[in-house]
Coordinates of N, CA and C in Angstrom, one line a residue:
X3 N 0.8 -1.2 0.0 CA 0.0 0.0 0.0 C 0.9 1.2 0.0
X4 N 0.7 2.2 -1.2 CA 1.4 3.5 -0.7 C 1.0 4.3 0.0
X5 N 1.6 5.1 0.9 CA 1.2 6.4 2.0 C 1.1 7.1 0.6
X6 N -0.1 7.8 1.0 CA -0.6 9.1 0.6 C 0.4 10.3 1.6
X7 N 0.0 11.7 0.5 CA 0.7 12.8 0.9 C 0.3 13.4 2.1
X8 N -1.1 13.0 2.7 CA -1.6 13.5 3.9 C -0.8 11.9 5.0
X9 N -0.5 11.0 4.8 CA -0.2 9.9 5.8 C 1.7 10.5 6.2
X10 N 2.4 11.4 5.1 CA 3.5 11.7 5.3 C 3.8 13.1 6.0
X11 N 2.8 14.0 5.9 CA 2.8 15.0 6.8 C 2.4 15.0 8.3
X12 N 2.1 13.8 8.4 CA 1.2 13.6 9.3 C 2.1 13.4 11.0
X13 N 1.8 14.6 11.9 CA 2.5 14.7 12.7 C 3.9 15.9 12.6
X14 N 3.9 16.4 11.5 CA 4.9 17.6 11.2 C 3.9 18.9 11.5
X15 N 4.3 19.8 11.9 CA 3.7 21.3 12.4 C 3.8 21.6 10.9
X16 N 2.9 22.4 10.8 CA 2.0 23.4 10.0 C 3.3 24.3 9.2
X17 N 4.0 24.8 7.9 CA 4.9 25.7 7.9 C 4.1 27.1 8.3
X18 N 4.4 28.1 8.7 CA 4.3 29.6 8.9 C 3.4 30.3 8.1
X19 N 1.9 30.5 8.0 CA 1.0 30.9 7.6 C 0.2 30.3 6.2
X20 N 0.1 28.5 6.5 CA -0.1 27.9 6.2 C -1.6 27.4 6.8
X21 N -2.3 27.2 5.9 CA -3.7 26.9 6.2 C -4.0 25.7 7.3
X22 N -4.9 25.9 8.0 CA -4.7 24.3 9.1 C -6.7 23.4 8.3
X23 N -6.8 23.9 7.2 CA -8.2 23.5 7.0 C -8.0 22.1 6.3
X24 N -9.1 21.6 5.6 CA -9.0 19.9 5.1 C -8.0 20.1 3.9
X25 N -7.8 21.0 3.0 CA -6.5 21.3 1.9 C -5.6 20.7 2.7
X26 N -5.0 21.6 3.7 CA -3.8 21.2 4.4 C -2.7 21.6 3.4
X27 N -0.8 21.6 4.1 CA -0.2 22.1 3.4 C 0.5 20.9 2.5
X28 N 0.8 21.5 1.2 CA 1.3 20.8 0.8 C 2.7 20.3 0.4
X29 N 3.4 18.9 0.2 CA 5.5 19.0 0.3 C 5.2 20.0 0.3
X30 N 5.3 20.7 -1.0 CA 6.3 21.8 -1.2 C 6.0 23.0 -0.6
X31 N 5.0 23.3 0.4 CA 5.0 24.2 1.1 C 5.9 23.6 2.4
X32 N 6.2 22.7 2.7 CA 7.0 22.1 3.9 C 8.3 22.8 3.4
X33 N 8.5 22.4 2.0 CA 9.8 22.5 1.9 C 10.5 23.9 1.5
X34 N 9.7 24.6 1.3 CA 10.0 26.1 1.5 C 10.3 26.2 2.8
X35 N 11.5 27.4 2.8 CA 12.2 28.4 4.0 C 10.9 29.1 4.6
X36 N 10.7 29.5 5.8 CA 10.1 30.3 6.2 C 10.0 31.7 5.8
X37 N 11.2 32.1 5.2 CA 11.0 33.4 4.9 C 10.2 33.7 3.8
X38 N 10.8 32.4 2.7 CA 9.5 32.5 1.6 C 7.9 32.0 1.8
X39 N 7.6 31.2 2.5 CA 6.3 31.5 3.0 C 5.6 32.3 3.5
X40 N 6.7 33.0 4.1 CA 5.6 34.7 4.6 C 6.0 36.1 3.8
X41 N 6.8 35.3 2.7 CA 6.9 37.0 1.8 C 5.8 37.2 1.0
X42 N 4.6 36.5 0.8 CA 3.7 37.0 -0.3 C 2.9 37.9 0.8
X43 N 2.9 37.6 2.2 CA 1.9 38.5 2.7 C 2.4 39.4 3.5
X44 N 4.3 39.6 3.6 CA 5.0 40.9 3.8 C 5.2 41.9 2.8
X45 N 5.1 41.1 1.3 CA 4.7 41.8 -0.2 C 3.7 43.1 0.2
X46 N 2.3 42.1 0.8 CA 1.5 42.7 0.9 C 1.2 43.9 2.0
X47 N 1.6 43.8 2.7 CA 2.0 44.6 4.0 C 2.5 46.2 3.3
X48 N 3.7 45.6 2.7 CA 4.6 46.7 2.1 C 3.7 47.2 0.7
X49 N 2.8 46.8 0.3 CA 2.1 47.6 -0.4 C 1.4 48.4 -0.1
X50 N 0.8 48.1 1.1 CA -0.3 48.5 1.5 C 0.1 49.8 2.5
X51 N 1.5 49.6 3.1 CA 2.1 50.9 3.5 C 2.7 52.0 2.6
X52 N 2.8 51.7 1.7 CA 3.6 52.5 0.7 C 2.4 53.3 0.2
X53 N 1.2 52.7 -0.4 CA 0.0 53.4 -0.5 C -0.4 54.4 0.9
X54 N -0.6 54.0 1.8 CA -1.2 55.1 2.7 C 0.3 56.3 3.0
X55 N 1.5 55.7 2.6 CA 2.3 56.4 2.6 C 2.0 58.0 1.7
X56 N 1.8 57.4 0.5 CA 1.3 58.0 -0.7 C 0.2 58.9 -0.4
X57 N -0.9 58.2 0.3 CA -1.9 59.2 0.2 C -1.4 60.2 1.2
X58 N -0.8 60.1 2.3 CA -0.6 61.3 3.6 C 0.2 62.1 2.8
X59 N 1.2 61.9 1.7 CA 2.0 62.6 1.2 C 1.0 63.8 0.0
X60 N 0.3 63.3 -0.5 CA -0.9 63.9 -1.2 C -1.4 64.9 -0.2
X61 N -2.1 64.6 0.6 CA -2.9 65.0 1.6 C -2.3 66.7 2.3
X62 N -0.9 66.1 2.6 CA 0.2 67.1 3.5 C 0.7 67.8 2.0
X63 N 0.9 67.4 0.8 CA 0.8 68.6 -0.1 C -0.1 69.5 -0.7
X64 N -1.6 68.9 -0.8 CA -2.8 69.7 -1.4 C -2.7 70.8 -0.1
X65 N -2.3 70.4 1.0 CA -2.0 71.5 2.2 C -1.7 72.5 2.7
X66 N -0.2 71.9 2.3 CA 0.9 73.5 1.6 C 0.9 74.2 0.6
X67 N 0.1 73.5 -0.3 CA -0.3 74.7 -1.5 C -1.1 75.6 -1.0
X68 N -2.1 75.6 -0.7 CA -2.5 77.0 0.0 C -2.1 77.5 0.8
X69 N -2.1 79.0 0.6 CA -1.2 80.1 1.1 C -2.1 80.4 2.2
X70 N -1.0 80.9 3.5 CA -2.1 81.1 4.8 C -3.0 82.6 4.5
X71 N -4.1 82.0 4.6 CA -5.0 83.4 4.8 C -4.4 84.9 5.5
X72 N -4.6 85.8 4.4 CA -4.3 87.1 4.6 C -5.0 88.1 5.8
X73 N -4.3 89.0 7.2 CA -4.8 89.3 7.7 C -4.3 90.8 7.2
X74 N -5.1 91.7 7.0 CA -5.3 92.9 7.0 C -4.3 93.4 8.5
X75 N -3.3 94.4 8.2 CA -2.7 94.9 9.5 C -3.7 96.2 9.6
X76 N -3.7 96.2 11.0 CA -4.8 97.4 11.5 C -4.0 98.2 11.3
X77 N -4.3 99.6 11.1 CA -3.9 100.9 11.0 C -4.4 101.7 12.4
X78 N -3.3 102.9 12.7 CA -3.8 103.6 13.8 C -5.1 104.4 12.9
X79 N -5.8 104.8 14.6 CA -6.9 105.7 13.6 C -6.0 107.3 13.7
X80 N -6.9 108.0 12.5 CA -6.4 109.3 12.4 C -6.8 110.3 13.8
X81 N -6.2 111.4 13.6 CA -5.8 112.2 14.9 C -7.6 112.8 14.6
X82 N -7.8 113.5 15.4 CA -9.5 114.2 15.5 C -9.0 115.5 14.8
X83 N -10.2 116.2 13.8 CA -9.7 117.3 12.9 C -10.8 118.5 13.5
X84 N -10.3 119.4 13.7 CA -11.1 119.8 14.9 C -11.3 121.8 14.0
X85 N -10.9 121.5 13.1 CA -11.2 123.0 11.9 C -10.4 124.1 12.1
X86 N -9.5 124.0 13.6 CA -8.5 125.3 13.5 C -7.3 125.2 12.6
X87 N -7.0 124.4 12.1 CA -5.8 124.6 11.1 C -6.3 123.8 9.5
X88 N -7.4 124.9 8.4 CA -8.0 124.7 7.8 C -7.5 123.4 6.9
X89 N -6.3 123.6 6.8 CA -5.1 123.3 5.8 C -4.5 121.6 6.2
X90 N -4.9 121.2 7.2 CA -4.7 120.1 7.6 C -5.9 119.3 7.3
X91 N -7.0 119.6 6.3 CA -8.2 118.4 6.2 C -7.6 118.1 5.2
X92 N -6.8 118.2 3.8 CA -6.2 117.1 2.9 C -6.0 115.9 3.5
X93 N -4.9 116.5 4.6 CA -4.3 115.5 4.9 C -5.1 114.3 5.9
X94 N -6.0 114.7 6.6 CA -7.0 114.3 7.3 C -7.9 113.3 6.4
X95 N -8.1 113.7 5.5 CA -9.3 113.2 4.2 C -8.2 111.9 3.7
X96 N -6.8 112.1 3.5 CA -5.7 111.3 2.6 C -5.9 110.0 3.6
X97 N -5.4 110.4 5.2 CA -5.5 109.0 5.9 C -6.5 108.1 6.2
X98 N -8.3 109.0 5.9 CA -8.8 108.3 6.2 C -9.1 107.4 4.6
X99 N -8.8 107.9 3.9 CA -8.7 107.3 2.4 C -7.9 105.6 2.4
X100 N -6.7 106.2 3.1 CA -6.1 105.1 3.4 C -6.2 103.5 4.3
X101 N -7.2 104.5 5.0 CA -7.8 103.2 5.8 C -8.2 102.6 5.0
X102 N -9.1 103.2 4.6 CA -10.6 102.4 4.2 C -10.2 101.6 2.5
X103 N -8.7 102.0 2.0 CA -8.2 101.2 1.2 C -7.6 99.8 2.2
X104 N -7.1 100.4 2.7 CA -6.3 99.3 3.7 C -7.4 97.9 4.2
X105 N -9.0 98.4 4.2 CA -9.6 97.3 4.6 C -11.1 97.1 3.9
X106 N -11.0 97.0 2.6 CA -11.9 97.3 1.8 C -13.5 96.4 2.4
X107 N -13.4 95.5 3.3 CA -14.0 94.5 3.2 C -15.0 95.5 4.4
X108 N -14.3 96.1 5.3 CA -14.8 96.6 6.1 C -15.4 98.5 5.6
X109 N -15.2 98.9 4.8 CA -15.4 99.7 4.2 C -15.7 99.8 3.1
X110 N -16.7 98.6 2.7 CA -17.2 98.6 1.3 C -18.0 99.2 1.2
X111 N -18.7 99.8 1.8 CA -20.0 101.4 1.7 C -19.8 102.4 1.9
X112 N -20.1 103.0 1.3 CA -20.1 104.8 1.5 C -20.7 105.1 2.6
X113 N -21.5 105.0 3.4 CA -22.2 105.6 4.3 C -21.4 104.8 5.9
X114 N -21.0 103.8 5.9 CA -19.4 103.4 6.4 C -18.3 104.3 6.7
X115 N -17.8 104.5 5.1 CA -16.7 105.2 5.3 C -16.9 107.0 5.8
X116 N -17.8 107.5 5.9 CA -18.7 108.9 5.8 C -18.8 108.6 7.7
X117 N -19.6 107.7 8.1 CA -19.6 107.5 9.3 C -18.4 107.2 10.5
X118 N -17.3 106.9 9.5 CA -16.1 106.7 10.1 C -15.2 108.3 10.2
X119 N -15.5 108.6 9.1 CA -14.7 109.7 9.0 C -15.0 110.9 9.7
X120 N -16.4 111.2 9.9 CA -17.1 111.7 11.4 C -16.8 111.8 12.2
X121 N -16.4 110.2 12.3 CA -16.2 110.3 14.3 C -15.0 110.8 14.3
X122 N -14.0 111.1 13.7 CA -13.1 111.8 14.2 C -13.0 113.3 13.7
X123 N -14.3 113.5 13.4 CA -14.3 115.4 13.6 C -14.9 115.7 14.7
X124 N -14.2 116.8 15.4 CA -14.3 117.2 16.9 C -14.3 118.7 17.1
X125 N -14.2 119.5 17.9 CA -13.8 120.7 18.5 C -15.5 121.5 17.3
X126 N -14.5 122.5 16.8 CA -15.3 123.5 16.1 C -15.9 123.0 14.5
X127 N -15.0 121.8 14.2 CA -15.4 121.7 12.9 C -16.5 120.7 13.0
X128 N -17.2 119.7 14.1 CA -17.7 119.4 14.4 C -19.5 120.1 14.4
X129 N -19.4 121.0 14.4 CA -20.5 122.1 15.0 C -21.3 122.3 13.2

């Protein structure tokens, strides 16, 4: 009678990620090195890190391409223009021009910038 290939394994441990179901392993899985028995699913391992590698690297660049949001530097406000030195409302009218370029978002209306430019008329020219 010949032994069959299940009567010769019979009593030998399992090689290293080798099925324990009715297949069972076969010689030539015995006779493989352990290292080559578990390289198809270290293959896989190492694919599968290289991909998420991949995507974090995507991810952390679509990132740094956008430029950090722009903040508007505040400006001091202008000095109060108070009508005794006539000759100083150019200059008075120039800064608040300035502002209100400097922060368009906040001075997109005229009745804004009219209301801003008010509050700092004082003394006589106020009247």
């Amino acid at each position: 009678m010949e032994k069959e290939d299940s009567d010769v394994t019979e009593g030998v441990p399992a090689p290293v990620g080798a099925s324990q179901g009715t297949g069972g392993p076969t010689l030539a899985q015995y006779n493989q090195p352990v290292s080559q028995q578990s390289e198809p699913s270290l293959l896989a391992i190492m694919q599968q890190m290289t991909q998420i590698m991949a995507n974090l690297q995507e991810d952390s660049s679509s990132d740094s391409s956008r430029p950090p949001a722009f903040k508007t530097p505040s400006m001091k406000a202008p000095e109060g223009f108070d009508g005794t030195q006539p000759f100083k409302v150019k200059s008075f009218i120039q800064y608040c021009q300035s502002i209100f370029h400097n922060d368009p978002e906040k001075f997109s209306q005229d009745r804004k910038k009219v209301l801003y430019a008010t509050s700092f008329i004082i003394g006589r020219a106020a009247k």
